[in-house]
Short mmCIF file of N, CA and C in Angstrom, two decimals:
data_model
loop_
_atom_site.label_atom_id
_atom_site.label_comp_id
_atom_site.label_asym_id
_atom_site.label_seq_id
_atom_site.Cartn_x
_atom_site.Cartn_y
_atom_site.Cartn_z
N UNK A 1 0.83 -1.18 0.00
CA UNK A 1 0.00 0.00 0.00
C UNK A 1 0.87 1.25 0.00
N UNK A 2 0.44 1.95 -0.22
CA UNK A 2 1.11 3.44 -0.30
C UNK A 2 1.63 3.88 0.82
N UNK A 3 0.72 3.76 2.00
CA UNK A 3 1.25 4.39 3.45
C UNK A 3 2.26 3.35 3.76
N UNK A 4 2.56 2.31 3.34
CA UNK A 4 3.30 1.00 3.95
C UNK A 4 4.40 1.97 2.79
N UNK A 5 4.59 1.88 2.04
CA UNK A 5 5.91 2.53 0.86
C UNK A 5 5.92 4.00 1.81
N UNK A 6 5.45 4.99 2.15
CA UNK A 6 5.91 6.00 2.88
C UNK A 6 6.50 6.04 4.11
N UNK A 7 5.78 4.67 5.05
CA UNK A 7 6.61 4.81 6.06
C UNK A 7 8.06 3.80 5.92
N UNK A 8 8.25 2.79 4.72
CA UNK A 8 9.52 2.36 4.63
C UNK A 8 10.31 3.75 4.13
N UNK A 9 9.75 4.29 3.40
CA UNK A 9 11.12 5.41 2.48
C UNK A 9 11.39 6.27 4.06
N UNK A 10 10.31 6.47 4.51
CA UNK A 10 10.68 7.33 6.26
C UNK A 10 11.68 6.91 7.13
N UNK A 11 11.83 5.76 6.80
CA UNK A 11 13.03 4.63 8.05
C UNK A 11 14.13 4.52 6.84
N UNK A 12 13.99 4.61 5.75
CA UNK A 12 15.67 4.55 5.31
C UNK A 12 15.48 3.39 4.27
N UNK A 13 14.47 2.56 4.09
CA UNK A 13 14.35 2.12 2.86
C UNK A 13 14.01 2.04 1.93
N UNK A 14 15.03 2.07 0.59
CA UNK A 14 14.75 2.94 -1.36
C UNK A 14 14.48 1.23 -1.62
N UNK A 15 14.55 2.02 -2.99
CA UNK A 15 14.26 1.02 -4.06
C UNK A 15 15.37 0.68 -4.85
N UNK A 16 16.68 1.39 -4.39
CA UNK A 16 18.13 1.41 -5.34
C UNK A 16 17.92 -0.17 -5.78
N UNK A 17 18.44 -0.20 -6.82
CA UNK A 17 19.04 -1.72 -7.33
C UNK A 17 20.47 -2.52 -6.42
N UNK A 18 20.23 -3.79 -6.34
CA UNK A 18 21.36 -4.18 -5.27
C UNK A 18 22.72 -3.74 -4.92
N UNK A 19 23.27 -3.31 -5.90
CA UNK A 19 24.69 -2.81 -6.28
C UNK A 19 24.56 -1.43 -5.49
N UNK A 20 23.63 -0.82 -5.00
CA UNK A 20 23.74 0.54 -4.33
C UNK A 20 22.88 0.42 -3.20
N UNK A 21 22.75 -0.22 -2.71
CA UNK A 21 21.94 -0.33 -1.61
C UNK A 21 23.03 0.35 -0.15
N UNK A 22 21.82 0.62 0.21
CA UNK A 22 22.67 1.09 1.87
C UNK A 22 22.02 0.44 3.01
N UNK A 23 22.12 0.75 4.37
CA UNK A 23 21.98 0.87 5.45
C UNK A 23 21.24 1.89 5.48
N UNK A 24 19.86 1.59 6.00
CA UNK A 24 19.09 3.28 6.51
C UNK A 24 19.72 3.64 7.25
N UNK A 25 19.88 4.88 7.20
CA UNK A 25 20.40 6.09 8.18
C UNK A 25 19.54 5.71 9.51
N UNK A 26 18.38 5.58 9.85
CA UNK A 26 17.73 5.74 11.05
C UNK A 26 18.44 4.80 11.81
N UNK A 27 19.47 3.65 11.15
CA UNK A 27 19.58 2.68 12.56
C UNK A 27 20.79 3.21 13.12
N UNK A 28 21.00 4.19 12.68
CA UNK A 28 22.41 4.86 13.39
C UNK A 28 21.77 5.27 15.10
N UNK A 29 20.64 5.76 14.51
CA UNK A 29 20.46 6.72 15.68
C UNK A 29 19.25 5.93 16.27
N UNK A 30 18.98 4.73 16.21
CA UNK A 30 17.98 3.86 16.57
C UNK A 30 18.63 3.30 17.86
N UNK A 31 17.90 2.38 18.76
CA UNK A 31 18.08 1.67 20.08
C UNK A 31 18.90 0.65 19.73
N UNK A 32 19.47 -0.08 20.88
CA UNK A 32 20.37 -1.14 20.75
C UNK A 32 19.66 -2.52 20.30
N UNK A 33 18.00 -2.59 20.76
CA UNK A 33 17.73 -3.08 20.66
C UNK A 33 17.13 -3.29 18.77
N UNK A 34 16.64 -2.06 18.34
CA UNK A 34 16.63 -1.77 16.81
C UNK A 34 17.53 -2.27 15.86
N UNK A 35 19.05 -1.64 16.57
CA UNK A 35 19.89 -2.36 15.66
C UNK A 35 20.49 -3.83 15.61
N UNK A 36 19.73 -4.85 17.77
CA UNK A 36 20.02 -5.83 16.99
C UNK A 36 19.40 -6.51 16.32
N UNK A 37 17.91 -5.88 16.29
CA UNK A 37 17.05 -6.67 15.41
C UNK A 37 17.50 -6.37 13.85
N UNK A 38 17.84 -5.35 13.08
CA UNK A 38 18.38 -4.82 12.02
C UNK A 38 19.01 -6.09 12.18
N UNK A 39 20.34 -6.24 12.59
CA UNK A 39 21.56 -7.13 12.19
C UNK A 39 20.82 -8.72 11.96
N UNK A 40 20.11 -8.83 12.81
CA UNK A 40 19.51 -10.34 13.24
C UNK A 40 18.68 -10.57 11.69
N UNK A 41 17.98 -9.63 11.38
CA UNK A 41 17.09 -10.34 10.25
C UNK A 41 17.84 -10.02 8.96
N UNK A 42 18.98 -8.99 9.06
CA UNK A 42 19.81 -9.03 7.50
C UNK A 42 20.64 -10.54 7.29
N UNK A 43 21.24 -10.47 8.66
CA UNK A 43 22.10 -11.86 8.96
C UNK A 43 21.12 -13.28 8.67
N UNK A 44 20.05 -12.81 9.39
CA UNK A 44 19.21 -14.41 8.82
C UNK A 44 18.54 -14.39 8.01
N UNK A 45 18.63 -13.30 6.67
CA UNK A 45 17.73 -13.48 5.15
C UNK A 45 19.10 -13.56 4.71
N UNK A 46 20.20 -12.69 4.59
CA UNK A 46 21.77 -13.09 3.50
C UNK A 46 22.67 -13.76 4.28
N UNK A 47 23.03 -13.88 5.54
CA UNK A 47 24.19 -14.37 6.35
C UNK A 47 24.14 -15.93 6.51
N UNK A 48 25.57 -16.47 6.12
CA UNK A 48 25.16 -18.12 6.09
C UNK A 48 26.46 -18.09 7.69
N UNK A 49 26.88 -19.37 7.62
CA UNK A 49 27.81 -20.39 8.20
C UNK A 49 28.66 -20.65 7.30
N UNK A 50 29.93 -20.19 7.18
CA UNK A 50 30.98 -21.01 6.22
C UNK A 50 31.78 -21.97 7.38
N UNK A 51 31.70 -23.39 6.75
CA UNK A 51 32.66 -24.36 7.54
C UNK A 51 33.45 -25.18 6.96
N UNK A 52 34.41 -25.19 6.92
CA UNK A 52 35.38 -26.02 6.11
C UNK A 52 34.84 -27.57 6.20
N UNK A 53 35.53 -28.36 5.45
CA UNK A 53 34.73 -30.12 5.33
C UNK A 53 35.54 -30.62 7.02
N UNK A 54 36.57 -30.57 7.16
CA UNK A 54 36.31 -30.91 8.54
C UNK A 54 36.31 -29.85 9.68
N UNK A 55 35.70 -29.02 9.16
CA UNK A 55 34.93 -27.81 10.94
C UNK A 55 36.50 -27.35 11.28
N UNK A 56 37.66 -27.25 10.62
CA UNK A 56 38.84 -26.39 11.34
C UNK A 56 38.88 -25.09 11.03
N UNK A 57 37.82 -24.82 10.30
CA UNK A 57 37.41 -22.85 9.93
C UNK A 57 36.16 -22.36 10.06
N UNK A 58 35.81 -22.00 10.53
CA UNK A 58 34.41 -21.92 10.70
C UNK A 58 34.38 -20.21 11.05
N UNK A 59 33.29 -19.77 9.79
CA UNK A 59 33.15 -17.97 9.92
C UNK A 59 31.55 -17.78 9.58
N UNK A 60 31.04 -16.61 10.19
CA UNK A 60 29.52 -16.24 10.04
C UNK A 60 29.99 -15.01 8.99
N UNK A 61 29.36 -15.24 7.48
CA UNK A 61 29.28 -14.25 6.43
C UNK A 61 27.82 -14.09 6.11
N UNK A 62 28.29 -12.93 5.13
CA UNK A 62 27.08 -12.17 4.57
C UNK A 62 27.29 -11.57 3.36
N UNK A 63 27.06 -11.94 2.10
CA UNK A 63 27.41 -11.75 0.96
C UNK A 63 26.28 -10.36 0.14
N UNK A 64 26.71 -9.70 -0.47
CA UNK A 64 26.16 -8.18 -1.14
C UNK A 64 27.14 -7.93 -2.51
N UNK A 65 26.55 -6.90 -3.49
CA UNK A 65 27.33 -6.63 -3.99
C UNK A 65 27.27 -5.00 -3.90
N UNK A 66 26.77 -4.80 -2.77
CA UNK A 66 26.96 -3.06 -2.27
C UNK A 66 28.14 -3.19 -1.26
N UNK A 67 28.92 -3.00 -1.83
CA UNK A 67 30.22 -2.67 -0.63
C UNK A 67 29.75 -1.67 0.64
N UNK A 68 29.02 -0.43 -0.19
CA UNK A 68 28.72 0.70 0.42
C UNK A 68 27.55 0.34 2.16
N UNK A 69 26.72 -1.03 1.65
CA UNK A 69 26.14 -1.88 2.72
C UNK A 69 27.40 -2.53 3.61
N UNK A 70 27.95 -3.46 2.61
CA UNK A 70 28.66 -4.21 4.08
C UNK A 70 29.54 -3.03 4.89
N UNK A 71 29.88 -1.84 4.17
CA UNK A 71 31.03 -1.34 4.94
C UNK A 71 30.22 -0.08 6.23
N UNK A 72 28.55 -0.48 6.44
CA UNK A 72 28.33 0.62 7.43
C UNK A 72 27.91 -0.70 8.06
N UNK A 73 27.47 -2.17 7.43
CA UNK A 73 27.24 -2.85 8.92
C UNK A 73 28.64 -3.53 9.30
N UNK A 74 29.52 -2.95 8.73
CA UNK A 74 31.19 -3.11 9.52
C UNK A 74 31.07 -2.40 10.37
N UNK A 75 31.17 -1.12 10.53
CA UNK A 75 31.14 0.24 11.43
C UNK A 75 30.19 -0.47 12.57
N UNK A 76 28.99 -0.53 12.23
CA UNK A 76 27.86 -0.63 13.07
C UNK A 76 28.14 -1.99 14.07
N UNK A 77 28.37 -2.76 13.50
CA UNK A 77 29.26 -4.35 14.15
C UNK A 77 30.53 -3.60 15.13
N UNK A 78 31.69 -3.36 14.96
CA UNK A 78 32.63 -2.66 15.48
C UNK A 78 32.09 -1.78 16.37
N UNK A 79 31.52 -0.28 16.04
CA UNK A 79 31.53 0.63 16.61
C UNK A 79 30.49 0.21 18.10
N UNK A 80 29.47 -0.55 17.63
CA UNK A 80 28.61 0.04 18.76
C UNK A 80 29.22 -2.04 19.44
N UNK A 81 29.48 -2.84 18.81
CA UNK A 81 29.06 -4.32 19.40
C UNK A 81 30.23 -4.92 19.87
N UNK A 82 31.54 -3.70 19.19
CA UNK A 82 32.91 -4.26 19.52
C UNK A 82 33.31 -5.71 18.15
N UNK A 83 32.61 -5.88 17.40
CA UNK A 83 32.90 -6.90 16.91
C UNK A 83 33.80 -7.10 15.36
N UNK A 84 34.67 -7.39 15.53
CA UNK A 84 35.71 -7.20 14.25
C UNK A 84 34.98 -8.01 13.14
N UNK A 85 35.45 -7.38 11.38
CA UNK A 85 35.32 -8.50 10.34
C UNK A 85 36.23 -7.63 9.67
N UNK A 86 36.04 -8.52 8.43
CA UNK A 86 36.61 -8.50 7.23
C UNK A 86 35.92 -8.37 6.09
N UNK A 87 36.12 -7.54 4.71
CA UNK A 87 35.18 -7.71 3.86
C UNK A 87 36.31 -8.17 2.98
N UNK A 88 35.66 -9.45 2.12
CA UNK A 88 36.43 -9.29 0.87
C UNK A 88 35.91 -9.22 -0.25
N UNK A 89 36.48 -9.06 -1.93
CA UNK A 89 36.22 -9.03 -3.27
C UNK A 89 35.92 -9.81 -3.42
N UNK A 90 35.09 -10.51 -4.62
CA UNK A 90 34.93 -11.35 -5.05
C UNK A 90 34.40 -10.61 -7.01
N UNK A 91 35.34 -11.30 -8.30
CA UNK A 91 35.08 -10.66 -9.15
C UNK A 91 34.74 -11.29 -10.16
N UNK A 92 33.37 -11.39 -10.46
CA UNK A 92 32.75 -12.34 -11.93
C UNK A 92 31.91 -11.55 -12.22
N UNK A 93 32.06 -12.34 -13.41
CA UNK A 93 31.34 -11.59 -14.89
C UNK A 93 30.21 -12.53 -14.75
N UNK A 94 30.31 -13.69 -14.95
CA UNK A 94 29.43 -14.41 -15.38
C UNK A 94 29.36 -15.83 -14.60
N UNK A 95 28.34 -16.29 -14.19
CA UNK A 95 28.08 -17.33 -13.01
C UNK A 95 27.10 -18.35 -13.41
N UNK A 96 27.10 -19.38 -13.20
CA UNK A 96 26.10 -20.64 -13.76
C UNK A 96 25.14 -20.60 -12.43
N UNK A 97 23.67 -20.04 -12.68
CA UNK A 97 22.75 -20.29 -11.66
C UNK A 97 21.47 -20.87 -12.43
N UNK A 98 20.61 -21.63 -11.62
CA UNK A 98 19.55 -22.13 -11.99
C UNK A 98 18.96 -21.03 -12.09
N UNK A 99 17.80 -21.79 -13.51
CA UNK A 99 16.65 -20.93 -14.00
C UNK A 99 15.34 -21.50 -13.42
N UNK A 100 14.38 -21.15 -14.12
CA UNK A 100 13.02 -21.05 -13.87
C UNK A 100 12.26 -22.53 -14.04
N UNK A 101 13.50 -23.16 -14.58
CA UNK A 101 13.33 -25.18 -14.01
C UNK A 101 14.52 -25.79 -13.85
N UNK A 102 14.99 -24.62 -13.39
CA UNK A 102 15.86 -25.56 -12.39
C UNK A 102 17.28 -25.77 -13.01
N UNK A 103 17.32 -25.52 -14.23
CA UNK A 103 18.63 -25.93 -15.18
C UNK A 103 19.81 -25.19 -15.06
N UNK A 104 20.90 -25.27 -14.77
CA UNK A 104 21.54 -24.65 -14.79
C UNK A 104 22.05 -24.28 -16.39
N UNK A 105 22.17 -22.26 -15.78
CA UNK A 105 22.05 -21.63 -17.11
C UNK A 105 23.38 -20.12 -16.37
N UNK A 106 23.93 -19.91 -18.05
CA UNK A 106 24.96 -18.95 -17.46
C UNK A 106 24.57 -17.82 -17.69
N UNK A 107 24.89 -16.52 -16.68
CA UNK A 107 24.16 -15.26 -16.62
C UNK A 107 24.94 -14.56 -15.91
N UNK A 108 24.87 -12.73 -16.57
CA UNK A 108 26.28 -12.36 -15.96
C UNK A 108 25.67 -11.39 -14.18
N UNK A 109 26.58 -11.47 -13.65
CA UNK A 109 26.59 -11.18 -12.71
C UNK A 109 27.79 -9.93 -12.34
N UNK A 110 27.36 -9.19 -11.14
CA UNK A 110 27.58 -8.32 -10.65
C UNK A 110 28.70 -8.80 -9.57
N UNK A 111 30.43 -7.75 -9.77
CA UNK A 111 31.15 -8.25 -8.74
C UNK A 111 30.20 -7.99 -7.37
N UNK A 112 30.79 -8.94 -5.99
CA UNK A 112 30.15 -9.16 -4.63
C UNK A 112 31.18 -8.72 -3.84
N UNK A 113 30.87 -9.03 -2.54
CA UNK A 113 31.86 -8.52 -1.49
C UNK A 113 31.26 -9.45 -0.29
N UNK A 114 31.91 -10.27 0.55
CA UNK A 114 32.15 -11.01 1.49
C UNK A 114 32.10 -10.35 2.68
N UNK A 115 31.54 -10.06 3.65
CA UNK A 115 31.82 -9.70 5.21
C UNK A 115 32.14 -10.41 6.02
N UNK A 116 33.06 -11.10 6.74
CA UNK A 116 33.42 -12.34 7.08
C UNK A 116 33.50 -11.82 8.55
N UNK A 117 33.05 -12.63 10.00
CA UNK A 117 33.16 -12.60 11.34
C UNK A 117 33.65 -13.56 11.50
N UNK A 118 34.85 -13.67 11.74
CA UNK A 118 36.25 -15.18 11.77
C UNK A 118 35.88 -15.35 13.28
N UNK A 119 36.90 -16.42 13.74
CA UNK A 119 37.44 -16.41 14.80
C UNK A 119 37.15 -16.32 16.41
N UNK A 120 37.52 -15.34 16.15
CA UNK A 120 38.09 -14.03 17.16
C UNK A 120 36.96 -13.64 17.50
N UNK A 121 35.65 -13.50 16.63
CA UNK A 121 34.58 -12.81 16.87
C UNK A 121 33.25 -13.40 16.63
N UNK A 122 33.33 -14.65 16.58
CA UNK A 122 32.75 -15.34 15.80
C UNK A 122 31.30 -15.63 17.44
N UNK A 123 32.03 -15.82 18.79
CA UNK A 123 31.25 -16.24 19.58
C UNK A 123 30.27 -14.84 19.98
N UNK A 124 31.26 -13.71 20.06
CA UNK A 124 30.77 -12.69 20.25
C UNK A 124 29.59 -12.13 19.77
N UNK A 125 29.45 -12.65 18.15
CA UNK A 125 28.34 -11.83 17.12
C UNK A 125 26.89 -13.02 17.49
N UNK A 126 27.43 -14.14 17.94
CA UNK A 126 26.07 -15.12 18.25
C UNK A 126 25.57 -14.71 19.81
N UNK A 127 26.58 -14.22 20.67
CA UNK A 127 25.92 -14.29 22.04
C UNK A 127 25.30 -12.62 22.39
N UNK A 128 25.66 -11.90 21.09
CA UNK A 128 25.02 -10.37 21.52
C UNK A 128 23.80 -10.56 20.18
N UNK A 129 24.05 -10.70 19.02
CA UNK A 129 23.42 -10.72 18.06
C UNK A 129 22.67 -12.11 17.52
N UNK A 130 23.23 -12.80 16.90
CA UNK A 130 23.13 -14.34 16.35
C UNK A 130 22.06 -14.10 14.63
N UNK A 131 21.61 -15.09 15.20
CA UNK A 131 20.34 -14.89 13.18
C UNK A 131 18.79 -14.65 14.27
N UNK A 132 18.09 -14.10 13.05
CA UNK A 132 17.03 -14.26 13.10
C UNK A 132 16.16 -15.56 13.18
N UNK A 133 17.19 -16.81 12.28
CA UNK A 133 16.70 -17.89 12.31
C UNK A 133 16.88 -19.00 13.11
N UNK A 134 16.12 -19.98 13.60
CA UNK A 134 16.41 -20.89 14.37
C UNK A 134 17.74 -21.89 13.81
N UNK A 135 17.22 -21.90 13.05
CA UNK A 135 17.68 -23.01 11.98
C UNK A 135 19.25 -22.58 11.59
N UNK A 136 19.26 -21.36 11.66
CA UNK A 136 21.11 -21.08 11.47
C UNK A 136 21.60 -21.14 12.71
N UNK A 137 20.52 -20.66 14.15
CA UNK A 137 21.53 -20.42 15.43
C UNK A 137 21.76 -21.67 15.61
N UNK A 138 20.81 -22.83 15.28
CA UNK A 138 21.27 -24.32 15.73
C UNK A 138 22.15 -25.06 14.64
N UNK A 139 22.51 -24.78 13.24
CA UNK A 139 23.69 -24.89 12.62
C UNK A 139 24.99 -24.62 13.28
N UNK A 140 25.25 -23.01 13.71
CA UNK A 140 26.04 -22.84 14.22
C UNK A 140 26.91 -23.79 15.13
N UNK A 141 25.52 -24.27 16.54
CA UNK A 141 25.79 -24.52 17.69
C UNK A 141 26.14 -26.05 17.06
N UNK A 142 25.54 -26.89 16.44
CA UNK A 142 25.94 -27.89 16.12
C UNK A 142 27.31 -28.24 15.50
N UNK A 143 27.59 -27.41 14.66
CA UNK A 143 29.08 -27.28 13.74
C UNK A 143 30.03 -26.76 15.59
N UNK A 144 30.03 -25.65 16.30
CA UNK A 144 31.03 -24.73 17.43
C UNK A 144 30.91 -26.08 18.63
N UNK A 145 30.08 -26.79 18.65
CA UNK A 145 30.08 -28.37 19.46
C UNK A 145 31.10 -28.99 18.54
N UNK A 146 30.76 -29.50 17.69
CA UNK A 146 31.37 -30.51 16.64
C UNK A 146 33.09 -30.33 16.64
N UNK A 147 33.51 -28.98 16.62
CA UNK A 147 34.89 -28.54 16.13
C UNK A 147 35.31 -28.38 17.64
N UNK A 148 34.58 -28.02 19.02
CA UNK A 148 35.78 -28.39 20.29
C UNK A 148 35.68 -29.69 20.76
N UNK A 149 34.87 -30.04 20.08
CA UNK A 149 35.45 -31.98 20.70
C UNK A 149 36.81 -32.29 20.57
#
């Protein structure tokens, strides 16, 4: 509805195409609790679990091809949660994804960018933040069991 499109453009969300997308401005100046819901449901619609085949790497990412996104929920991670990452490049032209039955078909694509929470920070971003989803916080916990045995 219309009033539903006025009050998203009011909180900070356009219509840019993916490659320019931002961070609304309002969660700067929003509650702790605002921004961890912000983080919680970006993290549990794009943010996976990367784990190596035997669990000796294990990082919580979030893949975009707006740098200009991952690099304010860097700030926003850091500044207010203490929590370190990393973003990296990633550069293709062209990528084999399924179509509309399923076939894999080649189509060009837009370079991406990686936000990676390694390590170091990895317990931190689940015990202040975590996903929105059940189903990733119990991935997690199953894989962070699995690898201190």
């Amino acid at each position: 509805s219309k009033r539903l499109i006025e009050w998203l453009t009011q909180l900070g969300v356009s219509d840019k195409k993916s490659q320019h997308k931002e961070m609304p401005k309002s969660i700067w100046n929003a509650s702790i609790e605002t921004k961890i819901g912000f983080l919680q449901g970006y993290f549990g619609a794009d943010g996976t679990i990367d784990a190596s085949i035997n669990h000796q790497a294990l990082a919580i990412t979030v893949s975009s091809t707006s740098i200009s996104l991952l690099q304010s929920i860097q700030l926003l991670l850091l500044s207010v949660f203490g929590i370190a990452s990393k973003i990296y490049f990633y550069s293709r032209r062209t990528s084999m994804l399924p179509d509309s039955n399923r076939n894999l078909k080649e189509y060009n694509v837009h370079d991406s960018y990686k936000l990676t929470i390694g390590k170091n920070n990895r317990s931190k971003f689940m015990n202040t933040i975590s996903f929105s989803l059940t189903r990733k916080n119990d991935k997690y916990k199953n894989i962070f069991f699995y690898e201190i045995i």
